[in-house]
PDB file of C-alpha atoms in Angstrom:
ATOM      1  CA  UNK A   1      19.792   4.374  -2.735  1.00  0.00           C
ATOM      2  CA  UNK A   2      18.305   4.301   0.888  1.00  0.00           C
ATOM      3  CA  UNK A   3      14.324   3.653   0.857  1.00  0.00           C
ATOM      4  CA  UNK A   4      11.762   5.303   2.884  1.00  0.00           C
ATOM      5  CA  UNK A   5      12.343   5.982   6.195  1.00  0.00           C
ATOM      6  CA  UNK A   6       9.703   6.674   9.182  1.00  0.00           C
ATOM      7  CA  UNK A   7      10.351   7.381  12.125  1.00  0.00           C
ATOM      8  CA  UNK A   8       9.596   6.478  14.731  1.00  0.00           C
ATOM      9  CA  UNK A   9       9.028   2.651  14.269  1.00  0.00           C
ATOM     10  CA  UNK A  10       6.544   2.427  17.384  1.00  0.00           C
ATOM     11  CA  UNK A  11       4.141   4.912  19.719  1.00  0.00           C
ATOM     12  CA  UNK A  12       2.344   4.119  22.643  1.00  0.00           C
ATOM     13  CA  UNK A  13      -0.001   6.823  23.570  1.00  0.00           C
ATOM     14  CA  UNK A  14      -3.286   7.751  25.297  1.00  0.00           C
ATOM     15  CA  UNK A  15      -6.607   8.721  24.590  1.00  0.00           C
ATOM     16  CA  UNK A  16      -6.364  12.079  24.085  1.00  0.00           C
ATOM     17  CA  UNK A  17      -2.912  12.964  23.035  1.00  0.00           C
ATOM     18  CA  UNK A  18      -1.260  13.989  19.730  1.00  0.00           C
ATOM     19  CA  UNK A  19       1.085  12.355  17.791  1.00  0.00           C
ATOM     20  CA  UNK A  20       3.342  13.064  14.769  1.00  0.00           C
ATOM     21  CA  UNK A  21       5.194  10.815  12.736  1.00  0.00           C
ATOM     22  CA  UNK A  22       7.780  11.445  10.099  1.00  0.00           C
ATOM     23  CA  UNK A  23       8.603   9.739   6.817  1.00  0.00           C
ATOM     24  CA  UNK A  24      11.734  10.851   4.438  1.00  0.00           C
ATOM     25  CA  UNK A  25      10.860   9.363   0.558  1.00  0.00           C
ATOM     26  CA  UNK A  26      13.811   8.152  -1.508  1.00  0.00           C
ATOM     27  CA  UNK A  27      15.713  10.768  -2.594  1.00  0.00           C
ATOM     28  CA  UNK A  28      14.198  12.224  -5.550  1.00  0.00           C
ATOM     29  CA  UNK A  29      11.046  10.947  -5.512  1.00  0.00           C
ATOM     30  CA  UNK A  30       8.656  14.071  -4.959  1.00  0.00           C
ATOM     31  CA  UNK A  31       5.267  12.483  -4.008  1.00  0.00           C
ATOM     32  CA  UNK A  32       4.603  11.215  -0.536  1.00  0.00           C
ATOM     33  CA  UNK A  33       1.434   9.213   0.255  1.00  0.00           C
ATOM     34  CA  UNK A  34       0.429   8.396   4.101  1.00  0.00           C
ATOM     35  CA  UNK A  35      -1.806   5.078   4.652  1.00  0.00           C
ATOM     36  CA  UNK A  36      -3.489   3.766   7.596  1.00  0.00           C
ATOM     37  CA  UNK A  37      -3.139  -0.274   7.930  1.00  0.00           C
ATOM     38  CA  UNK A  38      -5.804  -2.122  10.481  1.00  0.00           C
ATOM     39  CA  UNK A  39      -6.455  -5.879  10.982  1.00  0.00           C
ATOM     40  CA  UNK A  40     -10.189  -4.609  10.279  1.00  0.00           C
ATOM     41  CA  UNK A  41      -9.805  -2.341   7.189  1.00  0.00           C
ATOM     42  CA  UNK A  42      -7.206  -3.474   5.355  1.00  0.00           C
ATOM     43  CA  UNK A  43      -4.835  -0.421   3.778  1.00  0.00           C
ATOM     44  CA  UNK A  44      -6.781   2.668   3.423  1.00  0.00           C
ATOM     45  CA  UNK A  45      -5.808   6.016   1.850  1.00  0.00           C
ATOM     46  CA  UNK A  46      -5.320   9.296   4.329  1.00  0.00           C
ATOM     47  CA  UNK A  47      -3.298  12.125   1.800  1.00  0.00           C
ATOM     48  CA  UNK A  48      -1.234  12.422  -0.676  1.00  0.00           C
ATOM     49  CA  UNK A  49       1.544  15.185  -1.092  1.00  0.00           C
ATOM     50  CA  UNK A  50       3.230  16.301  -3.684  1.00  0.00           C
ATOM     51  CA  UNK A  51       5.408  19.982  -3.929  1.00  0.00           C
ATOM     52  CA  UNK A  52       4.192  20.737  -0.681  1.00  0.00           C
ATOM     53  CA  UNK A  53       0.383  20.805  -1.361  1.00  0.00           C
ATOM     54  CA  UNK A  54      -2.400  18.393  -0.733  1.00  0.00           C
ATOM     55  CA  UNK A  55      -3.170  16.553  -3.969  1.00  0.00           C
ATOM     56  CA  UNK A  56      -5.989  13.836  -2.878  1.00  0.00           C
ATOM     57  CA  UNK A  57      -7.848  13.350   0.444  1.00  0.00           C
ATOM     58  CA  UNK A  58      -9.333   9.827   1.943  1.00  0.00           C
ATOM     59  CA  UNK A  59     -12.384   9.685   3.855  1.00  0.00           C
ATOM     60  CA  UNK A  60     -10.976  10.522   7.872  1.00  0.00           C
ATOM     61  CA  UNK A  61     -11.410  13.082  10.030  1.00  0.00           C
ATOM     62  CA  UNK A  62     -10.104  16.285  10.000  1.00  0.00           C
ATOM     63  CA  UNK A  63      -8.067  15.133  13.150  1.00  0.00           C
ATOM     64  CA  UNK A  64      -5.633  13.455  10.476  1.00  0.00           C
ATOM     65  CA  UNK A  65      -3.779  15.830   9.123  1.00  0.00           C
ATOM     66  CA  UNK A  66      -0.083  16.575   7.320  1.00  0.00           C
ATOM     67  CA  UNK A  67       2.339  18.498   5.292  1.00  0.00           C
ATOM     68  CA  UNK A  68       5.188  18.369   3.421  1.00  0.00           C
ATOM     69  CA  UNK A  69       8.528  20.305   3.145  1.00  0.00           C
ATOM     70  CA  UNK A  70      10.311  21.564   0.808  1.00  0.00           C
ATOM     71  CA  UNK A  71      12.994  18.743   0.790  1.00  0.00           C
ATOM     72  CA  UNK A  72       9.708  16.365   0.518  1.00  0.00           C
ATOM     73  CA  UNK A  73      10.093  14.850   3.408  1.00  0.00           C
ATOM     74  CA  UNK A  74       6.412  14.691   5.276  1.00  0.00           C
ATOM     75  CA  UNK A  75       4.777  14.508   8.842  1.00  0.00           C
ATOM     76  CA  UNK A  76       1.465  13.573   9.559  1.00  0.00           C
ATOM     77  CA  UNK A  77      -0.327  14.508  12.518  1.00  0.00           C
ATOM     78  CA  UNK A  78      -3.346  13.323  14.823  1.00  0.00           C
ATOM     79  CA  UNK A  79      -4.819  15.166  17.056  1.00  0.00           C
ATOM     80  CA  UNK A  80      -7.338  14.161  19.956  1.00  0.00           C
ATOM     81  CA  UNK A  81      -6.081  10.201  19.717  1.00  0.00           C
ATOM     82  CA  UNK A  82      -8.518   7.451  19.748  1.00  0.00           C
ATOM     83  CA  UNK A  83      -8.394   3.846  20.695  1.00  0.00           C
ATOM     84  CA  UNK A  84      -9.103   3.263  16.885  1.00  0.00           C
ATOM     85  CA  UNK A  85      -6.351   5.495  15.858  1.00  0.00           C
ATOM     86  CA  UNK A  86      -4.290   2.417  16.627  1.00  0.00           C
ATOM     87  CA  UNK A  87      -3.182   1.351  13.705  1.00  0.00           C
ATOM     88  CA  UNK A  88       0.146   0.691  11.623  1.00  0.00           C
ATOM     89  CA  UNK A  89       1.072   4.186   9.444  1.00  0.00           C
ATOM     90  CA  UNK A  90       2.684   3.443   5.988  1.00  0.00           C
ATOM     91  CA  UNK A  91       4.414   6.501   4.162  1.00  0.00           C
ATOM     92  CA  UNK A  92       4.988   5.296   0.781  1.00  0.00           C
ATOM     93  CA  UNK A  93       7.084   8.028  -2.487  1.00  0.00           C
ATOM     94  CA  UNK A  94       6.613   7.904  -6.047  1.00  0.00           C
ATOM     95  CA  UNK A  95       9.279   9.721  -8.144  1.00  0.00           C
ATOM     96  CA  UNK A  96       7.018  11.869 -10.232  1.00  0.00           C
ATOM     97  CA  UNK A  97       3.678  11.714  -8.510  1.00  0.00           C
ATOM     98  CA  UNK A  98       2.483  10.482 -12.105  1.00  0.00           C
ATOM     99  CA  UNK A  99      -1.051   8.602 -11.015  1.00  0.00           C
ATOM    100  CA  UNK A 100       0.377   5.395 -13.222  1.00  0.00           C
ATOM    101  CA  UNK A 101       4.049   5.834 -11.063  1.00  0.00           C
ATOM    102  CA  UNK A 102       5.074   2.654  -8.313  1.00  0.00           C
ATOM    103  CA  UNK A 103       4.669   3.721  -5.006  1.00  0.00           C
ATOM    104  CA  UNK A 104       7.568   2.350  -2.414  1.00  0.00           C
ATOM    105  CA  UNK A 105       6.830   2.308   1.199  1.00  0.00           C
ATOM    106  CA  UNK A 106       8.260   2.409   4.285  1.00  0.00           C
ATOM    107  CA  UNK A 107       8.337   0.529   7.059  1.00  0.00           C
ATOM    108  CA  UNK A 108       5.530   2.050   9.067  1.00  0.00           C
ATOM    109  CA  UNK A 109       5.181   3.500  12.745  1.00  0.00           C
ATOM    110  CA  UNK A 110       2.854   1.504  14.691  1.00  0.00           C
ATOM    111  CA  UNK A 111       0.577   3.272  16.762  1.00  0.00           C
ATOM    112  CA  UNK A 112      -1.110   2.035  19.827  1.00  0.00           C
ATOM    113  CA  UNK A 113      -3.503   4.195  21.814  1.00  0.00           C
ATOM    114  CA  UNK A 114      -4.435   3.130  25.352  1.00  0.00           C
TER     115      UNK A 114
ATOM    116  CA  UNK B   1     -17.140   3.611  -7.007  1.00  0.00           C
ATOM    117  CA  UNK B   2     -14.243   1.539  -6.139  1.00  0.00           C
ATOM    118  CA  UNK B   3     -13.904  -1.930  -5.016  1.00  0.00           C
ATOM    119  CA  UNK B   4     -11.656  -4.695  -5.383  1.00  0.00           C
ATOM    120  CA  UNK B   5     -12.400  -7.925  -4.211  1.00  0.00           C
ATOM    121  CA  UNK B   6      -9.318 -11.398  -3.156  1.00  0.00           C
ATOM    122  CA  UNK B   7      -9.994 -13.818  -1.650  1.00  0.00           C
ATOM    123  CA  UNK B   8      -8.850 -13.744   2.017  1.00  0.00           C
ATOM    124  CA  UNK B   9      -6.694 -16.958   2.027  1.00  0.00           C
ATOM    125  CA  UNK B  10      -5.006 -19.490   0.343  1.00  0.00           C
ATOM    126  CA  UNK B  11      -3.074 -22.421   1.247  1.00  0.00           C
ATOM    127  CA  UNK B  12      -0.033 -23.748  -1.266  1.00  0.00           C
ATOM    128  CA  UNK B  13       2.547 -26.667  -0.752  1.00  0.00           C
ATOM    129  CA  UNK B  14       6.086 -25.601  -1.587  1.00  0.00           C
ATOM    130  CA  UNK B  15       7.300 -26.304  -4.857  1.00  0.00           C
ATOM    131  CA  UNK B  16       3.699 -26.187  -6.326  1.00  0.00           C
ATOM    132  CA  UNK B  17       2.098 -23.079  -8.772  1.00  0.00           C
ATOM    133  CA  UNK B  18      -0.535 -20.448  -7.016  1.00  0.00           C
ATOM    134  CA  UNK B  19      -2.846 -17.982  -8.666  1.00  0.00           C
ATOM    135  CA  UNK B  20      -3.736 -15.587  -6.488  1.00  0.00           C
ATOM    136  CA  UNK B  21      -6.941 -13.822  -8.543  1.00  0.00           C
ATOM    137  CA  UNK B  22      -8.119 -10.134  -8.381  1.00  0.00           C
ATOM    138  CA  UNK B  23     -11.672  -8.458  -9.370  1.00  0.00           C
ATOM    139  CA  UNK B  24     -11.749  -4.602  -9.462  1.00  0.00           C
ATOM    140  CA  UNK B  25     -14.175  -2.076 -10.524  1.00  0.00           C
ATOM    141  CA  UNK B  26     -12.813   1.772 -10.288  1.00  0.00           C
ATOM    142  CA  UNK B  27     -13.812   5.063 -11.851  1.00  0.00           C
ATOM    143  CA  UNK B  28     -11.301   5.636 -14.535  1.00  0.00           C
ATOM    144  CA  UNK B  29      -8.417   2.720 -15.240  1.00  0.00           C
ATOM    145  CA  UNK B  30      -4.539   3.328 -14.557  1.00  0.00           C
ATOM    146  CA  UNK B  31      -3.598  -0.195 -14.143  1.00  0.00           C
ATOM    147  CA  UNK B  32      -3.086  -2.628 -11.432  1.00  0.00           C
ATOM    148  CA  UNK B  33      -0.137  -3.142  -9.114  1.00  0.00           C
ATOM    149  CA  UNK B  34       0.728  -6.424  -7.085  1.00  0.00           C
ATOM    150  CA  UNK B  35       2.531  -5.956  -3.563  1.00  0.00           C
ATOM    151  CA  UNK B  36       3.736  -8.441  -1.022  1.00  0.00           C
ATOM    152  CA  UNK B  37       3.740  -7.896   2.167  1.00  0.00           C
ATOM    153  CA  UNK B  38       5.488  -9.983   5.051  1.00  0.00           C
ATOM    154  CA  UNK B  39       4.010  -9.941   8.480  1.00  0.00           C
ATOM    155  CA  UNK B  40       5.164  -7.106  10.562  1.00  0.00           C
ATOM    156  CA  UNK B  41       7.175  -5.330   7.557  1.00  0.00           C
ATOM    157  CA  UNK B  42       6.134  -2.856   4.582  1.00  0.00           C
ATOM    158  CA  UNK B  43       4.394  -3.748   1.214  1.00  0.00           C
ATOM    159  CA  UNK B  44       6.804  -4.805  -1.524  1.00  0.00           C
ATOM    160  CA  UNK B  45       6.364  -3.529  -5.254  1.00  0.00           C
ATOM    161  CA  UNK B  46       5.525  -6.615  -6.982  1.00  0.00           C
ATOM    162  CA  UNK B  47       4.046  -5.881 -10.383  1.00  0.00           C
ATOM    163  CA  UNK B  48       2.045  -2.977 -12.440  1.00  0.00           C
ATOM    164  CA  UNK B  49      -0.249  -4.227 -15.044  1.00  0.00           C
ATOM    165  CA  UNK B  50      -1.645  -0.941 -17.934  1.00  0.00           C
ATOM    166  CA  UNK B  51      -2.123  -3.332 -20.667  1.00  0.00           C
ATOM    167  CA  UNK B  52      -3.842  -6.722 -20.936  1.00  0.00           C
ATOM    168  CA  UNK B  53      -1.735 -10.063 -21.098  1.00  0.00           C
ATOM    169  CA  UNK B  54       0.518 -11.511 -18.800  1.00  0.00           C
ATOM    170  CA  UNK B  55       3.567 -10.025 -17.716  1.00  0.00           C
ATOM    171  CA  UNK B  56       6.465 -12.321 -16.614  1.00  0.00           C
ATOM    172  CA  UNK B  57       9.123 -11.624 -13.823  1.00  0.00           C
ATOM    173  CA  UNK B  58      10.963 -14.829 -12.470  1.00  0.00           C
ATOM    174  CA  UNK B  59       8.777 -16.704 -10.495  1.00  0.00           C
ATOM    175  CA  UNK B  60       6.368 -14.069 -10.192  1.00  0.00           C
ATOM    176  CA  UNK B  61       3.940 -13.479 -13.616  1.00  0.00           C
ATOM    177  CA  UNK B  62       0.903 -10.904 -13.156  1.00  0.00           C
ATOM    178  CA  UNK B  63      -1.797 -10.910 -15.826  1.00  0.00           C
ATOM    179  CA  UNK B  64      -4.650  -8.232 -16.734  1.00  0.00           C
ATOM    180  CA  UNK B  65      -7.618  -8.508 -18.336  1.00  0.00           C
ATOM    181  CA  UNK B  66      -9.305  -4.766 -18.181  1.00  0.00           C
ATOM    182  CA  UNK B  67     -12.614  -5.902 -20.194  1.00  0.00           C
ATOM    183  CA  UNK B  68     -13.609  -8.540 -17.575  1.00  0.00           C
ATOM    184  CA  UNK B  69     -11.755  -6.151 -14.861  1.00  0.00           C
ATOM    185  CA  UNK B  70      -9.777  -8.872 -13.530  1.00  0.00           C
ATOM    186  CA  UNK B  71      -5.930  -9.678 -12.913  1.00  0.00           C
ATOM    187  CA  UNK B  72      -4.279 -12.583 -11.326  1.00  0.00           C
ATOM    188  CA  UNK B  73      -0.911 -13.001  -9.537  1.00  0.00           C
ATOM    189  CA  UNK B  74       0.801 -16.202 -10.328  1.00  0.00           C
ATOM    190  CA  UNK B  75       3.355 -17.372  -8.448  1.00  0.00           C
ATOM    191  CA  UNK B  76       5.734 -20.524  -9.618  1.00  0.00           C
ATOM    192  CA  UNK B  77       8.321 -22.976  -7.585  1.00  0.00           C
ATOM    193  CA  UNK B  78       6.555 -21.586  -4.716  1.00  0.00           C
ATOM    194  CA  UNK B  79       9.086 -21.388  -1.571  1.00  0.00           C
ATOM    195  CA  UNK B  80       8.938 -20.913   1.953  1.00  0.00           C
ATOM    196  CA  UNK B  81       9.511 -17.438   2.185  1.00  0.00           C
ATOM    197  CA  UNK B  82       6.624 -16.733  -0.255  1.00  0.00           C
ATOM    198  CA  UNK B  83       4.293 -17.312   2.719  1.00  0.00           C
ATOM    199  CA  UNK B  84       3.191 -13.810   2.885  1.00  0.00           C
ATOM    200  CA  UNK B  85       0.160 -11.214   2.102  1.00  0.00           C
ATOM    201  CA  UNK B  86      -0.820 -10.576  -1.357  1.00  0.00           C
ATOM    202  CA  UNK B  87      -2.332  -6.919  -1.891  1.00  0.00           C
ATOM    203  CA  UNK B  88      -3.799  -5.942  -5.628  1.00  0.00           C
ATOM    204  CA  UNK B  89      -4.264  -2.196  -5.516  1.00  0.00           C
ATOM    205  CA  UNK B  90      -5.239   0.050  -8.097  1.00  0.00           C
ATOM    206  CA  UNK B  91      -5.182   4.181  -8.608  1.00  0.00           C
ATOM    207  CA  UNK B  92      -8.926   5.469  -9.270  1.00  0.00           C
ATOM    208  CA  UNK B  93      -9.340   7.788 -12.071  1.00  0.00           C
ATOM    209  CA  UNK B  94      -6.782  11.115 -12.270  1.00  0.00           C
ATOM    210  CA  UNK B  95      -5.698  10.591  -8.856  1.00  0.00           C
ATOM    211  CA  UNK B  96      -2.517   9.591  -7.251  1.00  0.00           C
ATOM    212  CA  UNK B  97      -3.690   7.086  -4.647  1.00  0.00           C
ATOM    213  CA  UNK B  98      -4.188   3.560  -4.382  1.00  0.00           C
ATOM    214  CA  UNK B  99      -7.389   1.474  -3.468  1.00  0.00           C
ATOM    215  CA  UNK B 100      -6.165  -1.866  -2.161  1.00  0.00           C
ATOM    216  CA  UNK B 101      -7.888  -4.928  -1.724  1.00  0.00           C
ATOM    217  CA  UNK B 102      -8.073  -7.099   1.667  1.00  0.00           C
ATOM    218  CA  UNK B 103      -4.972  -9.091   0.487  1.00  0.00           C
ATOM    219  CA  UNK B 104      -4.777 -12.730   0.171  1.00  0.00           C
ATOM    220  CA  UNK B 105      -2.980 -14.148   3.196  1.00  0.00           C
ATOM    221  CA  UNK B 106      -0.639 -17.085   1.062  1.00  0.00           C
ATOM    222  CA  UNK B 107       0.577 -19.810   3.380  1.00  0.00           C
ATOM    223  CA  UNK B 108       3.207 -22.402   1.613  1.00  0.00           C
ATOM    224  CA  UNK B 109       3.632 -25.626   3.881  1.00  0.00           C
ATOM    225  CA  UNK B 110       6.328 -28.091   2.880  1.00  0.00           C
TER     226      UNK B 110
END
């Protein structure tokens, strides 16, 4: 069974812009959770999706933003780009969204904003 | 609140035994998971702990203790390619998301 996917694998963009990056979960898994990775924070938490709604929140801006289709597969989107929007962006699915279930990830699209 | 606390770094020689150790404190308790994660590449399911004890998985064992709200990773024959990031995450109360700790940067020198 193929894992997560994201695409693309790497961004280079400037102050200002938008971006949106795409994630396909394993086939059959329903939830998809986006995560921000920097040097400074560690892995932190931006949204969770799971049937096409927005289960759980983290603490950014409303600049960060996302959905989900019906075939699960997600984007996330940020608007008005930062220099510390650079950052590596893990999509990671869970099979039944279950709060106990393993979530796999992907291997990330890393951002760079100049 | 939620916090979880590794150290930052450890240092093994190859062959050897490593516990990498884990403090949390979250709002509701749904386990623990273990992931590994290589430089430049994606975390790596390692382990999920619900209960306490130690389980076993190869080289890799993971043990919980939820009354002292702390869990270790323990890593045997260490090798090489176990040089890596250690992340201990855990899902706060009723929701589907995971906290995650700094991660323990593991190096393993021959």
């Amino acid at each position: 069974k193929a894992g997560v996917t994201q695409t693309p694998r790497y961004l280079i963009k400037t102050r200002g812009q938008q971006v949106t990056l795409s994630c396909s979960p394993i086939s059959g898994h329903r939830s998809v959770s986006w995560y921000q990775q920097t040097p400074g924070q560690g892995l932190q938490f931006l949204f969770e999706y799971f049937s096409e709604t927005q289960r759980n929140k983290g603490n950014f801006p409303g600049r960060f933003s996302g959905r989900q289709f019906s075939n699960s597969r997600s984007e996330m989107n940020v608007s008005t780009l930062e220099l510390g929007d650079s950052a590596l962006y893990l999509c990671a699915s869970s099979l039944t969204g279950e709060v106990t279930d393993t979530q796999y990830f992907g291997p990330g699209t890393r951002l760079t904003v100049l | 609140g939620q916090n979880i606390d590794q150290p930052t770094e450890m240092t093994a020689t190859e062959g050897a035994i490593v516990q990498i150790n884990c403090t949390y404190q979250t709002s509701g308790f749904n386990g623990l998971f273990w992931y590994q994660q290589h430089a430049g590449e994606a975390p790596t399911f390692l382990s999920y702990n619900v209960l306490d004890g130690l389980e076993e998985k190869g080289r890799f064992s993971s043990f919980l203790s939820r009354s002292k709200g702390y869990s270790y990773l323990l890593l045997k024959e260490l090798q090489m390619k176990d040089s890596a990031s250690y992340l201990c995450a855990a899902p706060p109360g009723g929701y589907n998301k995971l906290i995650f700790g700094a991660g323990t940067r593991l190096a393993v020198h021959p």
